[in-house]
CSV table of C-alpha atoms in Angstrom, one decimal:
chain,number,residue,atom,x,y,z
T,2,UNK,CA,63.5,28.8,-3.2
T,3,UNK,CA,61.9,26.2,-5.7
T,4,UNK,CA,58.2,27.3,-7.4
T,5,UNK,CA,56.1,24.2,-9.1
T,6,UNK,CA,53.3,25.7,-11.3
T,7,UNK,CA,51.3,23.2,-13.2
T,8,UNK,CA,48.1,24.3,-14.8
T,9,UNK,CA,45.7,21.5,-15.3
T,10,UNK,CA,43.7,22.2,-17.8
T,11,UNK,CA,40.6,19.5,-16.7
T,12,UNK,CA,40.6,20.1,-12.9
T,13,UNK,CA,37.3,20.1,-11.2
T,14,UNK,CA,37.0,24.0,-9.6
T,15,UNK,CA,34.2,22.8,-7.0
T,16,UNK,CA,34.2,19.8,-4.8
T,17,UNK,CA,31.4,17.6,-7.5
T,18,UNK,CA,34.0,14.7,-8.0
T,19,UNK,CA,33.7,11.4,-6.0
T,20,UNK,CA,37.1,10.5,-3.9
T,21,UNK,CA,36.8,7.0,-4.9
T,22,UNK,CA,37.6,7.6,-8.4
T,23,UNK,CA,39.9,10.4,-8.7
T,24,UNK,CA,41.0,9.7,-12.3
T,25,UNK,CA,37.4,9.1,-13.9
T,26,UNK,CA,35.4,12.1,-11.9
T,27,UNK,CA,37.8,14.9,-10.9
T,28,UNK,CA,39.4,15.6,-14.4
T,29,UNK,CA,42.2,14.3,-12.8
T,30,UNK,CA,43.2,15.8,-9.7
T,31,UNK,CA,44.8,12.6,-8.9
T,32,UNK,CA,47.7,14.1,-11.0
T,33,UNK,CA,48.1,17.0,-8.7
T,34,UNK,CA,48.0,14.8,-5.6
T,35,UNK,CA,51.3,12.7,-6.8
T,36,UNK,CA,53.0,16.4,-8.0
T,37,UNK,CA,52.2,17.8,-4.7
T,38,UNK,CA,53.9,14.7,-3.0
T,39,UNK,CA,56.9,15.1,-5.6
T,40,UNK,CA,57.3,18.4,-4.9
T,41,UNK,CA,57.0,18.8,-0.8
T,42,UNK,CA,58.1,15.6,0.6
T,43,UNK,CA,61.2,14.1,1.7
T,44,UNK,CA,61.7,10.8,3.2
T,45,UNK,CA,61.7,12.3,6.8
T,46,UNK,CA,59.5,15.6,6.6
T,47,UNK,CA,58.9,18.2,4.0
T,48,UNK,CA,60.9,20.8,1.9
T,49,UNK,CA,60.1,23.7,3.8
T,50,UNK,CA,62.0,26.1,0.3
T,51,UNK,CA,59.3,24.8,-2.0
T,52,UNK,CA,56.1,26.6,-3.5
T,53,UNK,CA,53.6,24.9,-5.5
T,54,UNK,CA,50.9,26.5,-7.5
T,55,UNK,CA,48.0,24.2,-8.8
T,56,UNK,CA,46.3,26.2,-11.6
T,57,UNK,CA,42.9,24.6,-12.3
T,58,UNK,CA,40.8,24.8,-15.3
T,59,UNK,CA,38.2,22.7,-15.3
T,60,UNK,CA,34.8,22.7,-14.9
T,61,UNK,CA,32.6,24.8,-13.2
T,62,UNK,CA,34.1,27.7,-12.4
T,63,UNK,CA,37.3,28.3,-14.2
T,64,UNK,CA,40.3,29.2,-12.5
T,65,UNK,CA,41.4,28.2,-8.9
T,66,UNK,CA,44.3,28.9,-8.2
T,67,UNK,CA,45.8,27.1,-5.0
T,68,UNK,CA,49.2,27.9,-3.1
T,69,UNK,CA,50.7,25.8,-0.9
T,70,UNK,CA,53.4,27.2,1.2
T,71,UNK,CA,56.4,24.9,2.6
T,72,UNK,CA,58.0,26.6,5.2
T,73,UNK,CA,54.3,27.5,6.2
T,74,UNK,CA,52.2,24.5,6.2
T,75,UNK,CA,51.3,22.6,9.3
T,76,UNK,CA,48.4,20.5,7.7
T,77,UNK,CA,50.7,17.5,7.2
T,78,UNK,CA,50.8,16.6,4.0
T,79,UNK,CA,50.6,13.0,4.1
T,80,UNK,CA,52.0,10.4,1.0
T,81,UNK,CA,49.1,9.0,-0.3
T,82,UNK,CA,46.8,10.5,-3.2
T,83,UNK,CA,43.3,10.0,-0.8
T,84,UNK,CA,44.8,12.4,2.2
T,85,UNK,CA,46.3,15.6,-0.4
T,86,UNK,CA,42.8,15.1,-1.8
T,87,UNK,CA,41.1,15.8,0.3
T,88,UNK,CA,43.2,19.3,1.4
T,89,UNK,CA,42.3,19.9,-2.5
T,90,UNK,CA,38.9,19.2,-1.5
T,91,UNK,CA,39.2,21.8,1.5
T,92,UNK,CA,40.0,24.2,-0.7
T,93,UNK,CA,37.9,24.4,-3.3
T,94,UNK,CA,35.1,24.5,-0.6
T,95,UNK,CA,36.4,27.6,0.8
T,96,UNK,CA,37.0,29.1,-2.5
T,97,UNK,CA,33.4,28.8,-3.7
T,98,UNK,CA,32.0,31.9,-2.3
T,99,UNK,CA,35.1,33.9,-3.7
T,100,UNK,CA,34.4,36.8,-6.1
T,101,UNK,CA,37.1,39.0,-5.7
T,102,UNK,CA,39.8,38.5,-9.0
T,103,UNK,CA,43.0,38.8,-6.8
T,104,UNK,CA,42.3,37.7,-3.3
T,105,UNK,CA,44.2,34.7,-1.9
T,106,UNK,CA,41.9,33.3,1.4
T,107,UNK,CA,44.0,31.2,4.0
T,108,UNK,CA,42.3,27.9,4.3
T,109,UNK,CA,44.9,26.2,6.2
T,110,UNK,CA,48.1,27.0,7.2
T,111,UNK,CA,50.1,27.6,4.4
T,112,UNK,CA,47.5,26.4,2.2
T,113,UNK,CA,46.0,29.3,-0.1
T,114,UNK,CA,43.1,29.8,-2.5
T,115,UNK,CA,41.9,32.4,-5.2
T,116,UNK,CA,40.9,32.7,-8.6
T,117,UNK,CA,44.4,34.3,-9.8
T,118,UNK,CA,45.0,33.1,-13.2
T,119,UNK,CA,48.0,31.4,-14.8
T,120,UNK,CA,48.9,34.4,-16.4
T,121,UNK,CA,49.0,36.7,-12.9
T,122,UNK,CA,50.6,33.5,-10.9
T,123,UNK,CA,53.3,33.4,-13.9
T,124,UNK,CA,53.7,37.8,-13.6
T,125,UNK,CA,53.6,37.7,-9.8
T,126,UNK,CA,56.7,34.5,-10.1
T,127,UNK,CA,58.4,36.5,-12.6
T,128,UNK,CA,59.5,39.1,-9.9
T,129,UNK,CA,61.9,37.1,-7.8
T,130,UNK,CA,62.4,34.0,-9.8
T,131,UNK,CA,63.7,32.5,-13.0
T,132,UNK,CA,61.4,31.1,-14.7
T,133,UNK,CA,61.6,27.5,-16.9
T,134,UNK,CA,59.5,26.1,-19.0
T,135,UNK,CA,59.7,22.1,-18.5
T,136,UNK,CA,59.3,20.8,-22.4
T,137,UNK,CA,60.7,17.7,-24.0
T,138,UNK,CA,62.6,20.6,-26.6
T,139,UNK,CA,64.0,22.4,-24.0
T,140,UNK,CA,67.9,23.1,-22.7
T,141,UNK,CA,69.1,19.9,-20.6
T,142,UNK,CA,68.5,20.6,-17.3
T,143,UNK,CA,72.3,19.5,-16.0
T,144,UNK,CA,73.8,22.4,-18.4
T,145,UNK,CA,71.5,25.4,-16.9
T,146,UNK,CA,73.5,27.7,-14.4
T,147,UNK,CA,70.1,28.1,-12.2
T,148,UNK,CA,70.2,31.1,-9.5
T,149,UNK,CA,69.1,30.8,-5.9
T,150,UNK,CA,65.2,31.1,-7.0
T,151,UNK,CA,63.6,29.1,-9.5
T,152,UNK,CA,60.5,28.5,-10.9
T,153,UNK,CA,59.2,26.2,-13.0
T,154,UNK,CA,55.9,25.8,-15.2
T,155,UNK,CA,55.1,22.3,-16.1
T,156,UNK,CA,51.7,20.8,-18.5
T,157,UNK,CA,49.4,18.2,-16.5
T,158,UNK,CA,49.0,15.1,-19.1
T,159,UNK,CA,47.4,16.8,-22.4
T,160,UNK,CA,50.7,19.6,-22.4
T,161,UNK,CA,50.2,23.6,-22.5
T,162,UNK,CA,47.8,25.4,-24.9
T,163,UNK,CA,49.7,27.1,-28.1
T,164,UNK,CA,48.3,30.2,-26.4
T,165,UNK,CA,50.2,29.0,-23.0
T,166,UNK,CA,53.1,28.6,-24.8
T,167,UNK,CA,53.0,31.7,-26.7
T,168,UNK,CA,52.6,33.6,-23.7
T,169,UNK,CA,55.6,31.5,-21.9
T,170,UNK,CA,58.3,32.5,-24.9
T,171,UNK,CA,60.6,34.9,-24.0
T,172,UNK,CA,60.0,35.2,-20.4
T,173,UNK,CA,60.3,31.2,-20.1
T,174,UNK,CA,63.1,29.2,-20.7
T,175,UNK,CA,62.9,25.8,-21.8
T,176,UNK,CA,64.6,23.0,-19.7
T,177,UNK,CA,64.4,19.2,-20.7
T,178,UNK,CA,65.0,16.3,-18.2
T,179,UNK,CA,64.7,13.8,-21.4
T,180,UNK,CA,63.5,13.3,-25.0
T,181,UNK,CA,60.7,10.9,-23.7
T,182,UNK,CA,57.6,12.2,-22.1
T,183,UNK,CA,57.2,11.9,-18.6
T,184,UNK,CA,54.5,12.0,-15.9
T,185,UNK,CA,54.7,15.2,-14.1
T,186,UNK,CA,55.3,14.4,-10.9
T,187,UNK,CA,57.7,11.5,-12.0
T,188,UNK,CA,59.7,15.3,-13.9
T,189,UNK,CA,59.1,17.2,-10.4
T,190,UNK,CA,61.1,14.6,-8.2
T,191,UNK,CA,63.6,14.2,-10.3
T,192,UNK,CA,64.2,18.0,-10.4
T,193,UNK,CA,64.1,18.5,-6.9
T,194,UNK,CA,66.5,15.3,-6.9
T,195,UNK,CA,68.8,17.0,-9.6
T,196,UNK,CA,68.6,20.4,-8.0
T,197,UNK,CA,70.0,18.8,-4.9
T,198,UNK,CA,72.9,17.5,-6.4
T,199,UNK,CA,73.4,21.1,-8.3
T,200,UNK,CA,73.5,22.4,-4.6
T,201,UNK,CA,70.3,25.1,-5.9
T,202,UNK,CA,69.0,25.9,-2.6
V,27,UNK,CA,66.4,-4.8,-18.9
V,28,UNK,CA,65.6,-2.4,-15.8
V,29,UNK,CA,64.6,-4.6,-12.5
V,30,UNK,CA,64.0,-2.9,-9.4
V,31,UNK,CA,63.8,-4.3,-6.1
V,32,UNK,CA,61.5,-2.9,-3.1
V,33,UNK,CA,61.8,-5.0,0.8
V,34,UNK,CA,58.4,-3.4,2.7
V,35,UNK,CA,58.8,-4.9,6.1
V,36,UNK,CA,55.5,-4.2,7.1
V,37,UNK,CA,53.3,-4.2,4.0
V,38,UNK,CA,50.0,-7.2,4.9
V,39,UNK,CA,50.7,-10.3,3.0
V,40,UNK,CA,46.5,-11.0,3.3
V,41,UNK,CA,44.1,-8.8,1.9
V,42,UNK,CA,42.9,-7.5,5.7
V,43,UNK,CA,43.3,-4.3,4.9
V,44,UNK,CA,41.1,-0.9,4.2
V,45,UNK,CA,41.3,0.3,0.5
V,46,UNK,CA,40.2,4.2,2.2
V,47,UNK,CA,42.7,3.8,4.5
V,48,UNK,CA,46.0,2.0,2.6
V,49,UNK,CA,48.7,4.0,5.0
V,50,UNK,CA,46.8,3.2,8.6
V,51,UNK,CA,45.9,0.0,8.0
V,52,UNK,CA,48.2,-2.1,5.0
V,53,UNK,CA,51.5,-1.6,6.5
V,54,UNK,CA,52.1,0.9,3.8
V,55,UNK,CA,50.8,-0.6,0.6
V,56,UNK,CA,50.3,2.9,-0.7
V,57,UNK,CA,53.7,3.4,-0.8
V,58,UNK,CA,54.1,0.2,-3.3
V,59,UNK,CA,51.6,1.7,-5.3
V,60,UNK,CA,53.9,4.8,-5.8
V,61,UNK,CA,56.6,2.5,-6.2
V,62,UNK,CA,55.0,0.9,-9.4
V,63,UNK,CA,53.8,4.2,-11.0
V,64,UNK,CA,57.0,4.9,-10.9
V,65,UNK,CA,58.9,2.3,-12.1
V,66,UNK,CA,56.3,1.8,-15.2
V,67,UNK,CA,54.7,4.8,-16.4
V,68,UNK,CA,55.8,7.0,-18.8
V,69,UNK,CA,53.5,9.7,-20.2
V,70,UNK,CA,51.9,7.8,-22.5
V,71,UNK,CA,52.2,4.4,-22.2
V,72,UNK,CA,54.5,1.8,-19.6
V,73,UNK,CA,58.2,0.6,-19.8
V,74,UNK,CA,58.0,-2.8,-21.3
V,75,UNK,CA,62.0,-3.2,-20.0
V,76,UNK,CA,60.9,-3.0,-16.6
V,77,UNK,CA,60.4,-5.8,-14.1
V,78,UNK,CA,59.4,-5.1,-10.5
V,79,UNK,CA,59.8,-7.2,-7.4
V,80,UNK,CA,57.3,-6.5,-4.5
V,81,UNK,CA,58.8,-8.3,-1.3
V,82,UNK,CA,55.8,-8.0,1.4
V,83,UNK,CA,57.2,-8.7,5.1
V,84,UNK,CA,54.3,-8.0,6.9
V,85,UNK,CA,51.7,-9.5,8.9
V,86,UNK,CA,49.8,-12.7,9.1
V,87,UNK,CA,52.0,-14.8,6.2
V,88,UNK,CA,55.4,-13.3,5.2
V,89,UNK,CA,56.9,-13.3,3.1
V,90,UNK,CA,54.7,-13.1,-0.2
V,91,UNK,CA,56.7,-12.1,-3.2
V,92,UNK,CA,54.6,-10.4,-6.4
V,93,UNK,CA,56.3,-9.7,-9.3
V,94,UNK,CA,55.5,-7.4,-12.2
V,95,UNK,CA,56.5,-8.1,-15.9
V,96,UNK,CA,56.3,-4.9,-17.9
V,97,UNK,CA,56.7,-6.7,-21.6
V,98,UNK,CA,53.9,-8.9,-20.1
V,99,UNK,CA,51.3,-6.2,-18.4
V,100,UNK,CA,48.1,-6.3,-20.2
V,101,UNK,CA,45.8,-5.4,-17.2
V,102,UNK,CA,46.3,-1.6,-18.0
V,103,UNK,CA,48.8,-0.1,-14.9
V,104,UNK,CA,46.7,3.0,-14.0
V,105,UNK,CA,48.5,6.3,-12.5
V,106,UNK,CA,46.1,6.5,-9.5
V,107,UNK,CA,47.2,4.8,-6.0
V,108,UNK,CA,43.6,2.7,-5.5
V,109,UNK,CA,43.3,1.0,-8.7
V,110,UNK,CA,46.8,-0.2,-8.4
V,111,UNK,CA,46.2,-1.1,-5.1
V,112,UNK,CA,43.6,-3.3,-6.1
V,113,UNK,CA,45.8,-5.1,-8.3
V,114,UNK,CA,47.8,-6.0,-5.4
V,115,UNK,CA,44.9,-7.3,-3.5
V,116,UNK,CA,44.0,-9.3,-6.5
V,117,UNK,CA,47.4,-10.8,-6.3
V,118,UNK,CA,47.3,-11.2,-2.8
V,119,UNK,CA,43.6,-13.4,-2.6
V,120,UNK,CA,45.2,-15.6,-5.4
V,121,UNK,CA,48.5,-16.2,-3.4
V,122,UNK,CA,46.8,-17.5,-0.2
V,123,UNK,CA,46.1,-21.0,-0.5
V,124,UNK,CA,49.8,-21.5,-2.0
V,125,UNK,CA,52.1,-23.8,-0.5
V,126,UNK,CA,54.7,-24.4,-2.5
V,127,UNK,CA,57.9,-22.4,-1.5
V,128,UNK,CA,59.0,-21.5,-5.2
V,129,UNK,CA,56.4,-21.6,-7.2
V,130,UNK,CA,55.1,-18.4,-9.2
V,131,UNK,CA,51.3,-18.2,-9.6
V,132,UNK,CA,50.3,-16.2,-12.5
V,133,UNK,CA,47.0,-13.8,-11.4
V,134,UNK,CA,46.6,-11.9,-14.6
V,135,UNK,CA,49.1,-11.5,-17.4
V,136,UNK,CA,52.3,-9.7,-15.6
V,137,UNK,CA,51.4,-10.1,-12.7
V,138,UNK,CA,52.8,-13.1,-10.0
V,139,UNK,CA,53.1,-14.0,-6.9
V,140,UNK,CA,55.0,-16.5,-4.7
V,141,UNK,CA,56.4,-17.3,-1.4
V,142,UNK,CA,59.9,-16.4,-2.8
V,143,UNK,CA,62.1,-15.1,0.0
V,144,UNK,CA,63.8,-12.0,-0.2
V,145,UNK,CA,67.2,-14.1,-0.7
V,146,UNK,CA,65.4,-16.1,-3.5
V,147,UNK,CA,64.9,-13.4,-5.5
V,148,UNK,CA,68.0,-11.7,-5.2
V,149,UNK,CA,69.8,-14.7,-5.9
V,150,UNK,CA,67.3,-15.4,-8.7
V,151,UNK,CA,68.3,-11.5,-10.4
V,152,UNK,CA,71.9,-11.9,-10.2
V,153,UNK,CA,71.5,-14.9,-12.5
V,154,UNK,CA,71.2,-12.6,-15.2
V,155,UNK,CA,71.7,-8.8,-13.6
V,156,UNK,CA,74.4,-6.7,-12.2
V,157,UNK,CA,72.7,-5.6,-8.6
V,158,UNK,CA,73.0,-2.5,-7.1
V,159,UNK,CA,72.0,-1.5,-3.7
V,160,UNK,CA,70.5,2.1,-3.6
V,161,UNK,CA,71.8,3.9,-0.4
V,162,UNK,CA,72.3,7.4,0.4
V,163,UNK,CA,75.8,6.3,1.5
V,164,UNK,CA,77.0,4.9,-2.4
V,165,UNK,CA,78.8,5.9,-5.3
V,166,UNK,CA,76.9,8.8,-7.3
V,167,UNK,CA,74.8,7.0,-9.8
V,168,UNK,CA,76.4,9.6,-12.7
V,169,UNK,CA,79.6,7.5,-12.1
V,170,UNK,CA,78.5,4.5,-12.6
V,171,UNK,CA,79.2,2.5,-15.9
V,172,UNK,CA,76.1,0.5,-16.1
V,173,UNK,CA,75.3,-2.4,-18.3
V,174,UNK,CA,72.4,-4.1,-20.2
V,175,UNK,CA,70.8,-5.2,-17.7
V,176,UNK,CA,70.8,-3.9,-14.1
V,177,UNK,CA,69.2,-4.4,-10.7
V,178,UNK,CA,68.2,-2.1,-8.0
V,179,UNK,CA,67.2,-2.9,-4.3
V,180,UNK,CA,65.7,-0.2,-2.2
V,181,UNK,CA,64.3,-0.3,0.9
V,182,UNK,CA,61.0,0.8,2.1
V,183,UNK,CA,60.3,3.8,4.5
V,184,UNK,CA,62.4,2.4,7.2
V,185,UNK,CA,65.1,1.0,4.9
V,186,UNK,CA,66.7,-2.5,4.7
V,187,UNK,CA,67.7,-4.3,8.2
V,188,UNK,CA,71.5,-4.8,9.0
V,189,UNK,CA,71.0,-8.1,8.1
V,190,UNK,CA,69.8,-7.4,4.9
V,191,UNK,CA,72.5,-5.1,4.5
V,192,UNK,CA,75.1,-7.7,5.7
V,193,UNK,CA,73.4,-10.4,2.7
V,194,UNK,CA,73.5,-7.6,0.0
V,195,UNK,CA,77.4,-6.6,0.8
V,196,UNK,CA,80.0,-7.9,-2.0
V,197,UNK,CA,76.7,-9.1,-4.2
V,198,UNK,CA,75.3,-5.7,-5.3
V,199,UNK,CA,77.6,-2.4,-5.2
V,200,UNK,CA,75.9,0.6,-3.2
V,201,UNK,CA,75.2,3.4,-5.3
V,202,UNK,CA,73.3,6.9,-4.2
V,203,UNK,CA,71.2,9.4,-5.7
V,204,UNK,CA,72.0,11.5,-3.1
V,205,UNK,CA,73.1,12.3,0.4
V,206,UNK,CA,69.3,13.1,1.1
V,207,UNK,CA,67.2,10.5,2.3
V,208,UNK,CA,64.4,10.5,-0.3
V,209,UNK,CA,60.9,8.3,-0.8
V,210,UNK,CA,61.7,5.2,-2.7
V,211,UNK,CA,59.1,6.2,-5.7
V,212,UNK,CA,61.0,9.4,-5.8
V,213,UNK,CA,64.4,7.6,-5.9
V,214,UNK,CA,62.7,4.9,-8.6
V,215,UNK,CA,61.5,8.0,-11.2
V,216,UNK,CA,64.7,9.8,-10.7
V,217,UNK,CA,66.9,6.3,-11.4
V,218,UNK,CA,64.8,5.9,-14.9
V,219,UNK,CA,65.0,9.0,-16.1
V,220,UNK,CA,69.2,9.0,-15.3
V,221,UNK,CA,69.2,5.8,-17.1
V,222,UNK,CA,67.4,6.7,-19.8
V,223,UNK,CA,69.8,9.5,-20.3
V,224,UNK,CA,72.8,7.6,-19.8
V,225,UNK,CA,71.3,5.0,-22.3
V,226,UNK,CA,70.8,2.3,-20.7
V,227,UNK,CA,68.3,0.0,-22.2
């Protein structure tokens, strides 16, 4: 079992954004389209052992936290950015009238909403995975002995917060696909990729 | 010098297609989109030692041939599926009155397009490349010794035709990422970042 978890510090929270400009309105939800695509989908269906938490922090409401489920979801998640928007979209529509702290409402088949926090998605991963920290600095990822559930925590474009990362040392380790700095989703496909090849399940 | 390759049987070689709707209506243009994110962006900033070859198959005028010049690219390459999209469009309304069979019409700086045949621009990259032929069937790409400058070919979501295939064999050496069968950006980000940690330029 593979867990994404990407907190995006700029995401929207509430459907206000236009779809015709992702990048300039959404505080860049776009991102988390192309990580969701690098993290679910194969050539010839999805990756049914794969968990992806989108952590949003953006305007107005601060967080959203949203789950999607492989071996659960039916919505097909389609390629392009305009289609996984618009699940995003969904989403955050049915999270608006949310008040409880820990409740996670179904909004489509293993697609989940709530206002969990990074910290509690991080605690709740911590009890049945290992958890890595994807940073330039880190331990290259070819000479980590991973176990059969891993989790990793990855920036969206501006990095982690010295607070995130404070909070991430010692229960995080830090695994490097590179010295350059790489687009999320581009460092999510090529760990599933390299994963693969590692025969992690 | 990194130069990858991408045959899209289907994609529209005329701009009579929907910008909402790039999967159901361009004979997959979105997944060319994807293709170029991946082949040029880094985090912050593009590759400069990257060239991609776009070789559109589609309906009404095939083939139309765009290539993209990363040392060249001033028209900033954008992460987002619809504003690269419209930079193939762009391309594609300036290639549409040409005749000629080789010529290379510049539409902004980087950016080209032709009537070049997939076999003219093969032939054309082994002038000055060794060519590989990505294929789930190859030799792992960690085995590989590659040189300065190096040439991929993938195939779109359907993959090359046997024909293709028969053109390509004893010109560019099969090598695989994996025994998966993975989305070609996927495949593109994953080839970079192995390169750039094997060291090639």
């Amino acid at each position: 079992m593979r867990t994404f978890i990407v907190k995006a510090n700029g995401a929207h929270t509430a459907y206000d954004f236009s779809l015709k400009d992702l990048p300039g309105t959404s505080g860049r939800i776009d991102l988390l389209c192309r990580f969701l695509n690098s993290a679910f989908l194969l050539s010839h269906g999805i990756r049914k052992n794969v968990r992806v938490w989108l952590l949003l922090y953006g305007p107005p409401k601060p967080p959203k936290a949203i789950r999607f489920e492989g071996a659960e979801l039916r919505a097909r998640l389609n390629p392009d950015e305009l289609s996984t928007a618009k699940l995003i979209v969904k989403a955050l529509k049915a999270g608006e009238g949310l008040r409880e702290p820990a409740k996670e409402l179904e909004v489509l088949p293993g697609i989940y909403v709530s206002n969990l926090t990074f910290e509690d998605v991080i605690r709740r991963t911590l009890k049945g995975s290992e958890l890595y920290y994807l940073h330039e600095g880190g331990k290259p990822i070819g000479k980590v002995n991973f176990g059969k559930n891993v989790a990793f925590v990855l920036g969206d474009h501006k990095g982690l917060s010295n607070e995130d990362e404070a909070f991430l040392d010692g229960i995080a380790e830090r695994v490097s696909v590179g010295k350059k700095s790489y687009l999320a989703s581009h460092v999510v496909a090529y760990v599933n990729i390299t994963l693969d090849s590692l025969g992690v399940p």
